[in-house]
Amino acid sequence: MSLLEIKNACLKLDNKNILNGVSLSINSGEVHAIMGPNGSGKSTLSYMLSGRDGYELESGEILLDGQSLSDMSADERARSGLFLAFQYPVELPGVGAMSFLREAVNSRRKFIGQEEFDHLAFVKEARKEASKMFVKDEMLKRAVNVGFSGGEKKKFEILQMAMLKPKVSILDETDSGLDVDALKIVSDGVNAQRSDDNAIVVITHYQRLLDYIVPDFVHILSEGVIIKSGGPELALEVEKNGYAGMINAA
Amino acid sequence: MVATQETINKVNEVGSAYKYGFVTDLESEKAPLGLNEDIVKFISSKKNEPKWLLDWRLKAYKKWLTMKEPDWAMVDFPKINFQDIYYYSAPKAKPKLNSLDEVDPELLKTYEKLGIPIKEQEMLAGVAVDYVFDSVSVATTFRDKLAKEGIIFCPISEAVQNHPDLVKKYIGSVIPMNDNYYAALNSAVFTDGSFVYVPKGVKCPMELSTYFRINEQNSGQFERTLIIVEDNSYVSYLEGCTAPQRDENQLHAAVVELVAMDDAEIKYSTVQNWYPGDKDGKGGIYNFVTKRGNCLGNRSKISWTQVETGSAITWKYPSCVLRGDNSVGEFYSVAVANNSQQADTGTKMIHIGKNTKSTIISKGISAGKAQNTYRGQVQIQKNAKGARNFTQCDSLLIGDKCGAHTVPYINQHTPSARVEHEATTSKISEDQLFYCLQRGLDTEQATSLIVNGFCKEVMKELPMEFAVEAQKLIGISLEGSVG
C-alpha cells in the first residue's frame, strides 16, 4: 500500500479548473519531485493536500496511509503526519519560535499516542536538531519567522519537519530565496530525514534543488495534470530543453 | 414609605445591638432595597465606623444626588435603577450550593481548562464548604510575615478601626468623592476592600493578593482599595482571579487609590474575568471602576497592568497623576471583548512634575459583535518640563462584525515635552491561521497563540503564575470566535 495516494484529483478556484485529474502514488522511502512552469497548479496541489480552506476537491480522492483525507481538517491532517514546508513561511508576531515548535510537536505526539515532551526535554531535543541545521539558539528565542532572513525561514521549516517526524512531507519551492550555502544546509537537513518510513514530495521550478535532494521519481505538472513521469534524468531534460517542448509533446 | 421605615427600624435594632456587644448572624443580614441617607447610615453603623467616616459618606451621598451618569463612553446599556439595588448584604447573597455537582458544567469545564484545584473551584463556584481551617491558617502565617516588616494588609473596614489616622489622611486624597458619578456612589456606600500600608524602606517580600484573603472574597459590589507606599518602598499587588466568578451582581463600582512617596514603587496587576453575559448580551456585569495612582514623591513609580476579559461592560481608566519630579507612570492593558461585550477602557497620564515619564501600551481584541474602545488622555501641564509620553494602541479584530476604536486626547502645555502616539489595527490573517493549523494546532489553539503573541508586551508585565493563567483565559474568552 502506498503512503500517499492521489486519485484523479480535480479542483476549481473561482470557477476555474486548476487541477484536472492528478493521480500519483507515493510509497514509503521514496522522494518524488513535482516540477512545472508557473501556474501549472503546483502550489494549489500542496494546499489541496494539506487541507487549506477553499482548496477542497471537486472530485477524486486522497489517501494518507490508506486513510481518506477528504473529511479531515487541515490540523487533523497535520497531526496525522502530513507536513507542508511553506514557500513563504508566515510571521507570527510575539509567538516565540521555541514554544510554537513545542505546541506543534506535542499536538502530534499526543495524537499518535506518544508522551508529550516536558519543557526541559523538549528544549534539549530542539537544540539538538537545531544545531544539525546550524540554527542558533538565539533564533529560537525570536518570534516565529519575524525578522528571519530568507535562509533562516527555510531552515526553521525543515527544523519543524525534523521535529514533527511526518509520514509525508511536501516541500513547496523550498529552494526559493536561498543562496548556495543555505541551499546545501537545508538540503542536508531534508536528506537526513529520508527513511524507509516516510516519503517526501519536492515541488520546484528548478533542477538545481534536485542536485542536492536527489529524487527517485520526477513528475511534470502542466495545466493541472501530470504530463510526464520518470527518473531524475527527467529533471535534467527540463533543465536542458525547458518545459515548452515537453508540454507540446504531451 | 415602607422601605424607609424598615431601614429606620433596622438601624435602631443595630444601634441597640451595640450595647450588648454586637453579636449577630452576619449571614442573614441585608439592608432594605434602595438607597437613601438611612442606608448610608446603616452601612456605616454596621461597620462600627467613626463619625468622621459617616460624615464623609453622607457628604459623598449628597454630592452623588446632584451628579449625572457619564454618557461619553462608547457603551450602550439600559438605564440603571439605583433604587433597585441592595447596598448592603453580608456576605453577598449567592445561592449556596452543596457540591460541585450542582455547579453549571460549563463553568466547571473552564475551571478544568485553567487547571484550578478542586478546593478552589468549590470556593469560586460558591459551594458551601468550610474552608475556615485553610484560609485562616494561610492568612495568619501570611499576616505574621508581613507584620514583621511593618506592612499592614487587611480589609479596609479593619483599617478604619485599627489605623484610622492613615485611612483618614488618604481616603479620597487621590480620587475625590465627587470625582465622578460612580466614585461618589462608591464613597457613599462602599462595603469593603483592601488596605495596604508599606512603611519606609521596605520591599514587600511577596506579591500581595486578594487571593490570600479568601474570607473577604465577597466584599461586594462597591469595593474600595487604598494602598500607601512610603519612601524607598515597593509593593506588587494582584487583584482578582483568573477564574470566572459566579456572580449575579449587575453593577460593580469599585474605587482604587494608590499613593507612592519618594522613590516608592507600586505595581498593580488586575485580571478581571467577571461574568460577561450570554452570547446575546443577556446578563453580565457592569464594571464601572475608578482607579488612580498618585505619584506624590519624586522618582516614584506606579505601574498598572490589566487583563480585562470579562464583564458585559467595562468602563475603566486606571490613571497616574505624576506629581513628583522624575516620577514614572505605566499602563499596560489587554482588553478582550467577545460576543456582545462592550469595553471602553484606557488611562490618563497627568504630567505635573518635571521630567515625568509615562508609557501606555494598550492591546484591544474584538471578536463576535463586540465593541472595544481605547480612550486615553495624556496631559502635560505647564511646569512639566522635559516630560515624555509614549503611547501605543494596537487593535486586533477577529471576524467582521466587531469594532475597534481609538480615542486619544493629548493636551500639551509645555514646549519641551515629547508625546508620541502610535496606533495599529489588524486582523488575524488567514495565512497565519493556516500556518498554525498545518503544524497540527487546532483553531482554538492557533487563535489563542496568535492573540497571546499580540498581547505579549503586556503579558510579560504580569507576575509569572498570573501570566500563565491569563494566557489560558484569553484563549478561553475567544473560544468559538474563529472558524
XYZ file of C-alpha atoms in Angstrom:
733
model
C 0.000 0.000 0.000
C 1.345 3.428 -0.864
C 1.848 6.068 1.811
C 0.212 8.835 -0.206
C -2.249 8.086 -2.941
C -3.748 10.835 -5.094
C -6.553 9.561 -7.283
C -7.798 11.702 -10.131
C -7.797 14.926 -8.122
C -9.816 17.784 -9.638
C -10.095 21.241 -8.083
C -11.561 24.582 -9.096
C -10.680 28.035 -7.792
C -13.079 30.869 -8.637
C -14.771 28.560 -11.122
C -11.527 27.997 -12.940
C -10.185 24.475 -13.332
C -6.800 24.310 -11.665
C -6.253 20.613 -11.076
C -7.641 18.432 -13.817
C -7.210 14.876 -12.646
C -3.883 14.478 -10.879
C -3.013 10.927 -9.944
C 0.082 9.943 -8.062
C 1.151 7.038 -5.920
C 3.964 7.514 -3.437
C 5.486 4.726 -1.384
C 7.390 4.765 1.879
C 11.045 5.573 1.461
C 10.550 7.453 -1.794
C 11.310 11.016 -2.790
C 9.186 12.438 -5.579
C 9.808 15.745 -7.329
C 6.978 17.643 -8.954
C 8.167 20.180 -11.483
C 6.239 22.535 -13.647
C 6.075 26.041 -15.027
C 4.385 28.936 -13.211
C 0.646 28.499 -12.950
C 0.733 24.754 -13.519
C -1.013 24.100 -10.190
C 1.965 23.144 -8.015
C 1.130 25.326 -5.017
C -2.566 24.542 -5.380
C -1.683 20.875 -5.181
C 0.192 21.432 -1.919
C -2.657 23.466 -0.400
C -5.196 20.894 -1.536
C -3.216 18.077 0.069
C -2.763 19.948 3.328
C -6.445 20.891 3.511
C -6.364 24.668 3.302
C -9.822 26.304 3.409
C -11.118 26.903 -0.104
C -8.976 24.173 -1.653
C -11.481 21.340 -1.368
C -11.511 18.648 -4.030
C -14.141 18.863 -6.725
C -13.738 15.160 -7.317
C -11.160 12.464 -6.741
C -9.628 11.119 -3.580
C -6.515 11.341 -1.463
C -5.380 8.652 0.931
C -2.700 9.098 3.567
C -1.508 5.722 4.749
C -4.777 4.253 3.500
C -6.973 6.835 5.232
C -9.085 9.230 3.213
C -8.258 12.879 3.842
C -11.446 14.352 2.379
C -13.249 14.708 5.690
C -10.215 15.753 7.674
C -9.452 19.362 8.564
C -6.036 20.872 7.976
C -4.962 20.390 11.588
C -6.160 16.778 11.674
C -4.167 16.040 8.535
C -1.118 17.673 10.075
C -1.440 15.673 13.271
C -1.874 12.521 11.185
C 1.536 13.126 9.694
C 1.195 15.403 6.685
C 3.668 18.269 6.656
C 3.946 21.244 4.349
C 7.113 23.319 4.234
C 5.825 26.704 3.092
C 7.207 28.610 0.159
C 6.572 31.792 2.149
C 6.636 30.939 5.863
C 4.225 33.147 7.785
C 5.221 35.592 10.518
C 3.592 35.193 13.931
C 4.485 38.337 15.914
C 5.023 37.744 19.619
C 4.814 33.938 19.295
C 8.158 32.502 20.405
C 9.643 30.016 17.943
C 10.530 27.525 20.662
C 7.071 27.491 22.228
C 5.405 27.313 18.835
C 7.522 24.321 17.945
C 6.723 22.677 21.237
C 2.971 23.128 20.869
C 3.136 21.704 17.371
C 5.260 18.718 18.337
C 3.164 17.919 21.391
C -0.071 18.099 19.381
C 1.319 15.496 17.031
C 2.761 13.311 19.769
C -0.476 13.389 21.699
C -2.402 12.430 18.577
C -0.230 9.408 17.847
C -0.308 8.337 21.485
C 3.224 9.318 22.435
C 4.033 11.082 25.643
C 4.180 14.859 25.386
C 7.565 16.444 25.932
C 8.019 18.376 29.132
C 9.688 21.736 28.838
C 13.251 20.683 29.554
C 13.221 17.525 27.489
C 11.803 19.461 24.605
C 14.358 22.242 24.713
C 17.113 19.639 24.749
C 15.679 17.816 21.755
C 15.022 21.014 19.831
C 18.550 22.278 20.409
C 19.999 19.003 19.209
C 18.025 19.135 15.969
C 18.618 22.856 15.583
C 22.379 22.501 15.788
C 22.270 19.985 12.933
C 20.606 22.681 10.837
C 23.032 25.360 12.030
C 20.103 27.132 13.658
C 21.298 29.212 16.586
C 19.578 29.150 19.977
C 19.066 32.871 19.652
C 16.822 32.345 16.636
C 14.514 30.048 18.590
C 14.006 32.801 21.141
C 12.643 35.139 18.493
C 9.061 35.263 17.284
C 8.169 32.754 14.540
C 9.611 33.979 11.222
C 9.639 37.605 12.389
C 12.836 39.239 11.210
C 14.139 35.882 9.951
C 16.267 36.046 6.804
C 15.139 34.011 3.793
C 17.603 31.281 4.740
C 16.549 31.250 8.391
C 12.901 30.886 7.445
C 13.589 27.791 5.343
C 15.890 26.306 7.957
C 13.147 26.754 10.511
C 10.689 24.971 8.209
C 12.985 21.979 7.914
C 13.696 22.045 11.643
C 9.943 21.761 12.209
C 9.844 18.848 9.792
C 12.665 17.133 11.685
C 10.887 17.611 14.995
C 7.408 16.625 13.795
C 8.588 13.445 12.066
C 5.777 13.439 9.497
C 4.864 10.484 7.300
C 4.670 12.627 4.191
C 6.411 15.966 3.744
C 5.623 18.352 0.929
C 8.331 20.909 0.300
C 6.881 23.825 -1.637
C 9.643 25.680 -3.507
C 11.924 25.244 -0.560
C 14.855 26.435 -2.674
C 13.363 29.855 -3.402
C 15.240 32.685 -1.755
C 18.212 30.529 -0.751
C 21.866 31.177 -1.503
C 24.113 28.217 -2.311
C 25.303 27.718 1.267
C 21.821 27.852 2.760
C 20.556 25.565 -0.009
C 23.149 22.983 0.986
C 22.282 23.172 4.692
C 18.547 22.930 4.035
C 19.026 20.024 1.601
C 21.248 18.172 4.051
C 18.525 18.681 6.636
C 15.943 17.166 4.314
C 18.202 14.282 3.307
C 18.774 13.448 6.959
C 15.025 12.880 7.269
C 14.856 10.379 4.417
C 13.933 6.974 5.738
C 12.033 3.830 4.873
C 9.098 5.007 6.977
C 8.347 8.289 5.274
C 8.067 9.948 1.901
C 8.979 13.371 0.612
C 7.414 15.383 -2.193
C 9.607 18.176 -3.518
C 7.851 20.872 -5.501
C 10.194 23.038 -7.515
C 10.674 25.097 -10.643
C 14.323 24.343 -10.992
C 16.506 21.331 -11.299
C 19.095 22.967 -9.016
C 17.492 21.719 -5.779
C 17.387 18.185 -7.167
C 21.188 18.104 -7.316
C 21.075 18.185 -3.548
C 17.883 16.296 -2.829
C 18.053 13.544 -5.384
C 14.563 12.238 -6.163
C 13.591 8.697 -7.049
C 10.874 9.965 -9.380
C 10.219 13.194 -11.249
C 6.763 14.292 -12.466
C 5.998 17.179 -14.768
C 2.811 19.081 -13.949
C 1.219 21.263 -16.580
C -2.220 22.834 -16.549
C -3.257 20.713 -13.635
C -2.280 17.303 -14.958
C 0.869 15.238 -14.794
C 2.056 15.031 -18.341
C 5.197 13.034 -17.821
C 6.848 10.926 -15.144
C 10.329 9.455 -14.966
C 13.545 9.237 -13.007
C 15.994 12.005 -12.069
C 17.030 12.287 -15.691
C 13.687 13.941 -16.452
C 14.723 16.934 -14.365
C 17.898 17.267 -16.407
C 15.844 17.208 -19.563
C 13.765 20.110 -18.219
C 16.945 21.968 -17.372
C 18.219 21.466 -20.906
C 15.110 21.999 -23.010
C 12.675 23.868 -20.741
C 9.060 22.901 -20.193
C 7.762 24.081 -23.546
C 8.995 21.086 -25.570
C 7.571 18.597 -23.118
C 4.232 20.351 -22.913
C 3.923 20.481 -26.677
C 4.787 16.826 -26.995
C 2.168 15.880 -24.384
C -42.515 54.905 52.676
C -42.430 51.381 53.898
C -38.811 50.943 52.892
C -37.647 53.950 54.858
C -39.458 52.822 57.941
C -37.948 49.417 57.582
C -34.498 50.984 57.438
C -35.080 53.082 60.484
C -36.151 50.017 62.393
C -33.077 48.164 61.227
C -30.811 50.997 62.206
C -32.419 51.157 65.600
C -32.020 47.454 66.042
C -28.386 47.607 65.123
C -27.855 50.591 67.350
C -29.206 48.751 70.364
C -27.292 45.620 69.484
C -24.056 47.511 70.015
C -24.855 47.991 73.665
C -24.919 44.264 74.134
C -21.671 43.584 72.396
C -22.841 43.207 68.819
C -23.285 39.537 68.212
C -25.256 38.950 65.096
C -25.547 36.307 62.484
C -23.913 38.115 59.579
C -25.129 35.505 57.102
C -28.652 36.761 57.115
C -28.087 40.475 57.206
C -29.229 42.635 54.414
C -30.184 46.272 54.205
C -33.523 47.015 52.557
C -33.637 47.624 48.854
C -32.694 51.023 47.509
C -30.562 53.960 48.538
C -31.179 56.878 50.861
C -29.382 58.564 53.735
C -30.563 55.931 56.157
C -28.949 53.191 54.133
C -25.649 55.059 54.213
C -26.007 55.377 57.981
C -26.938 51.718 58.211
C -23.794 50.621 56.384
C -21.616 52.893 58.478
C -23.065 51.674 61.740
C -22.849 48.052 60.616
C -19.150 48.645 60.185
C -18.966 50.414 63.505
C -17.374 53.397 61.834
C -16.204 56.610 63.497
C -18.266 59.718 62.925
C -15.840 61.348 60.518
C -16.258 58.487 58.094
C -20.029 58.544 58.342
C -19.970 62.283 57.663
C -17.675 61.679 54.734
C -20.055 59.059 53.328
C -23.047 61.315 53.782
C -21.277 64.180 52.050
C -20.465 61.860 49.149
C -24.072 60.712 49.031
C -25.311 64.304 48.821
C -22.846 65.073 46.042
C -23.923 61.946 44.212
C -27.538 63.090 44.267
C -26.529 66.188 42.300
C -24.463 64.311 39.730
C -25.305 62.712 36.403
C -24.162 59.393 34.993
C -21.387 59.888 32.455
C -22.582 59.326 28.900
C -19.442 59.915 26.885
C -18.194 56.325 26.809
C -18.875 54.195 23.758
C -21.082 51.775 25.625
C -24.767 51.182 25.405
C -26.915 49.788 28.202
C -30.338 50.334 29.705
C -30.543 52.900 32.472
C -29.675 51.533 35.890
C -32.307 51.856 38.571
C -30.223 52.699 41.606
C -33.220 52.176 43.884
C -33.400 48.573 42.761
C -30.071 47.519 44.264
C -29.201 46.115 47.675
C -26.390 48.248 49.042
C -25.580 46.071 51.959
C -25.640 42.363 52.301
C -23.009 40.410 54.039
C -21.867 38.183 52.665
C -23.063 38.685 49.140
C -26.277 36.845 48.504
C -25.117 33.993 46.345
C -27.208 30.893 46.130
C -25.304 28.352 48.195
C -24.669 25.020 46.589
C -23.930 21.807 48.379
C -21.432 20.273 45.995
C -19.759 20.762 42.662
C -22.419 18.509 41.108
C -24.816 21.443 41.318
C -22.496 23.826 39.503
C -23.022 24.804 35.874
C -20.984 22.239 33.900
C -19.789 24.962 31.501
C -18.189 26.760 34.402
C -16.523 23.569 35.586
C -15.125 22.953 32.130
C -13.499 26.362 32.219
C -12.033 25.736 35.660
C -10.635 22.495 34.411
C -9.011 24.175 31.432
C -7.440 26.716 33.732
C -6.133 23.908 35.902
C -7.725 25.164 39.080
C -7.577 22.819 42.067
C -10.882 21.301 43.183
C -10.964 23.127 46.511
C -10.511 26.428 44.839
C -13.144 25.534 42.255
C -15.628 24.958 45.034
C -14.808 28.291 46.555
C -15.148 30.150 43.286
C -18.376 28.483 42.358
C -19.839 29.320 45.742
C -20.140 25.818 47.085
C -20.805 25.953 50.804
C -17.730 24.171 52.072
C -15.998 25.048 55.271
C -12.617 26.495 54.448
C -12.061 28.087 57.786
C -9.043 25.961 58.583
C -7.378 26.524 55.278
C -7.932 30.175 54.842
C -7.396 31.173 58.414
C -4.067 29.432 58.669
C -2.890 30.758 55.325
C -3.971 34.249 56.201
C -2.378 34.126 59.623
C 1.072 32.924 58.592
C 0.946 35.408 55.818
C -0.007 38.314 58.037
C 2.639 37.445 60.605
C 5.313 37.580 57.977
C 4.118 40.959 56.749
C 3.701 42.359 60.245
C 7.382 41.622 60.916
C 8.205 44.042 58.109
C 5.725 46.578 59.441
C 3.431 46.081 56.462
C -0.283 46.404 57.023
C -2.500 44.334 54.760
C -6.085 43.980 55.855
C -9.691 44.681 54.903
C -10.258 48.407 54.733
C -13.049 48.103 57.318
C -10.465 46.735 59.721
C -8.023 49.515 58.871
C -10.714 52.047 59.729
C -10.794 50.539 63.224
C -7.088 49.940 63.742
C -5.360 52.608 61.652
C -7.894 55.405 61.444
C -5.285 58.161 61.004
C -3.867 56.600 57.870
C -7.274 55.961 56.371
C -8.493 59.440 57.240
C -5.430 61.059 55.734
C -5.514 59.242 52.414
C -9.073 58.142 51.632
C -10.383 60.326 48.841
C -6.995 62.039 48.510
C -6.388 60.564 45.056
C -9.961 60.214 43.873
C -12.086 62.955 45.420
C -15.523 61.774 46.468
C -17.117 63.865 43.737
C -14.636 62.792 41.046
C -17.322 61.089 39.019
C -20.757 59.603 39.425
C -19.653 56.068 40.291
C -16.810 57.175 42.544
C -19.282 59.319 44.503
C -21.637 56.372 44.779
C -18.819 54.146 45.965
C -17.703 56.733 48.537
C -21.193 56.763 49.997
C -21.826 53.036 50.146
C -18.534 51.111 49.881
C -18.714 47.989 51.978
C -15.181 46.673 51.995
C -11.961 46.234 50.117
C -8.252 46.076 50.802
C -5.917 48.315 52.685
C -2.153 48.194 52.262
C 0.467 50.278 54.014
C 4.170 49.767 53.404
C 6.421 51.791 55.728
C 9.663 53.490 54.680
C 12.434 51.416 53.177
C 10.544 48.132 52.935
C 10.348 45.941 49.874
C 7.279 43.832 50.349
C 8.610 40.239 50.351
C 5.665 38.734 48.484
C 3.023 39.607 45.964
C 0.006 40.803 47.862
C -3.121 39.276 46.505
C -6.771 39.301 47.343
C -6.462 35.558 46.881
C -4.960 35.292 50.336
C -7.955 36.977 51.784
C -10.271 34.145 50.859
C -12.717 35.005 53.606
C -13.019 38.529 52.276
C -13.724 37.440 48.701
C -17.302 38.599 48.960
C -16.518 42.196 49.657
C -19.299 43.279 47.411
C -20.189 45.438 44.509
C -18.696 48.567 45.999
C -15.142 47.688 46.800
C -12.693 50.270 47.955
C -8.966 49.734 47.980
C -6.294 52.037 49.366
C -2.583 51.408 49.013
C 0.045 53.681 50.522
C 3.735 53.099 49.953
C 6.241 55.242 51.816
C 9.726 56.407 50.738
C 12.001 53.813 49.140
C 9.452 51.043 49.410
C 7.914 48.627 46.975
C 4.806 46.550 46.671
C 3.271 44.392 43.988
C -0.451 43.898 44.329
C -2.552 41.380 42.422
C -6.228 41.882 42.120
C -8.849 39.479 41.030
C -8.890 35.980 39.960
C -8.323 34.336 36.651
C -11.282 32.031 37.016
C -14.748 33.273 36.192
C -16.676 34.150 39.298
C -20.237 33.081 39.520
C -21.564 36.409 40.465
C -25.058 37.639 39.786
C -24.498 41.271 40.636
C -25.186 43.685 37.860
C -23.192 46.694 38.949
C -19.644 46.787 40.224
C -18.477 50.294 41.056
C -15.113 49.973 42.735
C -12.575 52.611 43.675
C -8.842 52.014 43.944
C -6.470 54.677 45.219
C -2.683 54.378 45.230
C -0.191 56.738 46.826
C 3.561 56.493 46.170
C 6.064 58.645 48.077
C 9.702 59.461 47.160
C 11.394 56.581 45.322
C 8.451 54.315 46.042
C 7.084 51.852 43.515
C 3.658 50.276 43.228
C 2.863 47.586 40.742
C -0.839 46.873 40.476
C -1.989 43.942 38.349
C -5.546 43.005 37.570
C -7.059 40.061 35.816
C -10.745 40.723 35.503
C -12.984 37.907 34.441
C -16.440 38.707 35.706
C -19.433 37.135 34.058
C -19.713 38.672 30.561
C -23.323 37.750 29.907
C -24.502 35.218 27.361
C -23.852 35.261 23.621
C -26.792 37.574 23.005
C -25.715 40.046 25.635
C -28.181 38.965 28.276
C -26.944 39.442 31.815
C -23.386 40.127 32.773
C -21.565 42.549 34.997
C -21.315 46.288 34.538
C -17.780 47.008 35.613
C -17.551 50.745 36.325
C -14.308 51.246 38.142
C -12.288 54.300 39.095
C -8.609 53.610 39.650
C -5.978 56.227 40.097
C -2.471 56.414 41.449
C -0.783 59.472 42.831
C 2.963 59.602 42.239
C 3.338 62.094 45.021
C 7.029 61.598 45.665
C 9.997 62.366 43.472
C 11.179 59.406 41.393
C 8.126 57.426 42.400
C 6.638 54.895 40.021
C 3.182 53.442 39.551
C 2.536 50.702 37.082
C -0.919 49.421 36.148
C -1.232 46.129 34.309
C -4.659 44.866 33.442
C -6.085 41.934 31.544
C -9.774 42.528 31.077
C -11.660 39.612 29.591
C -14.920 39.577 31.489
C -17.902 41.830 32.218
C -20.677 42.842 29.863
C -19.495 46.433 30.059
C -16.111 47.657 31.152
C -15.699 51.341 31.928
C -12.311 51.744 33.452
C -9.350 54.115 33.186
C -6.573 53.342 35.666
C -4.607 56.579 35.749
C -1.486 58.172 37.130
C -1.034 61.662 38.490
C 2.680 62.318 38.064
C 3.181 64.978 40.667
C 6.705 64.220 41.888
C 9.638 65.228 39.693
C 11.043 62.348 37.643
C 8.100 60.176 38.544
C 7.005 57.401 36.192
C 3.565 56.141 35.225
C 2.897 52.996 33.220
C -0.245 51.426 31.840
C -0.233 48.021 30.198
C -3.579 46.739 29.120
C -5.175 43.852 27.297
C -8.907 44.181 26.806
C -10.785 41.319 25.197
C -14.355 41.804 24.067
C -16.251 38.911 22.520
C -19.902 38.304 21.603
C -21.897 41.295 22.884
C -19.340 42.649 25.335
C -18.513 46.339 25.332
C -15.260 47.713 26.628
C -14.342 51.353 26.924
C -11.038 51.410 28.710
C -7.756 53.258 28.779
C -5.832 55.560 31.017
C -4.993 59.116 31.969
C -1.451 60.276 32.481
C -1.337 63.674 34.104
C 2.168 65.101 33.993
C 2.665 67.791 36.626
C 6.270 67.345 37.839
C 9.433 67.889 35.838
C 10.903 65.108 33.706
C 7.942 62.882 34.373
C 7.635 59.900 32.101
C 4.703 57.757 31.074
C 4.255 54.690 28.912
C 0.950 53.386 27.626
C 0.700 50.035 25.863
C -2.857 49.050 25.047
C -3.917 45.907 23.214
C -7.566 45.663 22.316
C -9.034 42.453 20.928
C -12.526 42.396 19.496
C -14.481 39.365 18.359
C -18.110 38.481 17.730
C -20.263 41.611 17.801
C -18.162 43.289 20.460
C -17.103 46.917 20.573
C -13.746 47.772 22.062
C -12.642 51.354 22.635
C -9.322 52.651 23.847
C -9.774 56.063 25.432
C -6.721 57.760 26.799
C -5.657 61.170 27.929
C -2.118 62.475 28.127
C -1.925 65.830 29.795
C 1.343 67.720 30.089
C 0.898 70.649 32.436
C 2.784 73.923 32.320
C 5.553 73.047 34.740
C 6.171 69.543 33.463
C 9.371 70.475 31.686
C 11.038 67.593 29.884
C 8.004 65.333 30.281
C 7.781 62.378 27.974
C 4.991 60.054 26.938
C 4.912 57.100 24.649
C 1.575 55.585 23.680
C 0.987 52.515 21.590
C -2.522 51.284 20.881
C -2.957 48.132 18.884
C -6.272 46.617 17.959
C -6.879 43.122 16.716
C -10.145 42.217 15.020
C -11.458 38.686 14.805
C -14.342 38.363 12.367
C -16.124 41.185 10.578
C -18.949 42.150 12.948
C -16.867 43.653 15.740
C -15.378 47.081 16.133
C -12.247 48.748 17.497
C -11.971 52.439 18.293
C -9.075 54.539 19.497
C -9.782 57.871 21.135
C -6.629 59.633 22.304
C -6.768 63.055 23.944
C -3.483 64.925 24.159
C -3.204 68.241 25.979
C 0.249 69.661 25.912
C 1.213 72.935 27.568
C 4.988 72.599 27.657
C 7.193 73.032 24.588
C 9.995 70.842 25.972
C 7.738 67.812 26.413
C 7.618 64.956 23.977
C 4.484 62.957 23.276
C 4.408 60.030 20.883
C 1.334 58.122 19.802
C 1.247 55.018 17.647
C -1.841 53.058 16.715
C -2.429 49.998 14.577
C -5.417 47.874 13.679
C -5.004 44.399 12.284
C -6.843 41.169 11.713
C -5.764 37.611 12.303
C -4.811 36.690 8.776
C -5.907 33.521 7.082
C -2.259 32.814 6.306
C -1.338 32.902 9.987
C -4.197 30.650 10.894
C -3.427 28.131 8.159
C 0.245 28.086 9.096
C -0.666 27.101 12.660
C -3.255 24.544 11.549
C -0.724 22.961 9.225
C 1.507 22.424 12.241
C -1.248 20.461 13.944
C -2.689 23.130 16.220
C -6.470 23.308 16.231
C -8.305 26.562 15.546
C -8.715 27.444 19.224
C -5.072 26.775 19.983
C -3.993 28.756 16.945
C -6.172 31.751 17.800
C -5.009 31.710 21.380
C -1.391 31.553 20.271
C -1.704 34.423 17.798
C -3.700 36.576 20.199
C -1.286 35.936 23.036
C 1.565 36.847 20.725
C -0.249 40.082 20.002
C -0.527 40.768 23.754
C 2.975 39.691 24.669
C 4.301 43.141 25.585
C 1.570 43.417 28.201
C 1.628 39.804 29.417
C 5.303 39.989 30.248
C 4.464 42.688 32.795
C 2.297 40.270 34.767
C 3.779 38.153 37.554
C 4.727 34.738 36.175
C 1.948 32.440 37.508
C -0.621 35.067 36.767
C 0.582 35.427 33.193
C 0.240 31.719 32.512
C -3.370 31.680 33.680
C -4.170 34.960 31.941
C -2.909 33.451 28.694
C -5.188 30.456 29.009
C -8.011 32.765 29.952
C -7.687 34.859 26.811
C -7.850 31.672 24.784
C -11.000 30.582 26.600
C -12.647 34.004 26.234
C -12.242 33.843 22.493
C -13.416 30.260 22.061
C -15.658 29.845 19.084
C -14.813 33.259 17.660
C -12.820 31.900 14.703
C -13.738 29.310 12.118
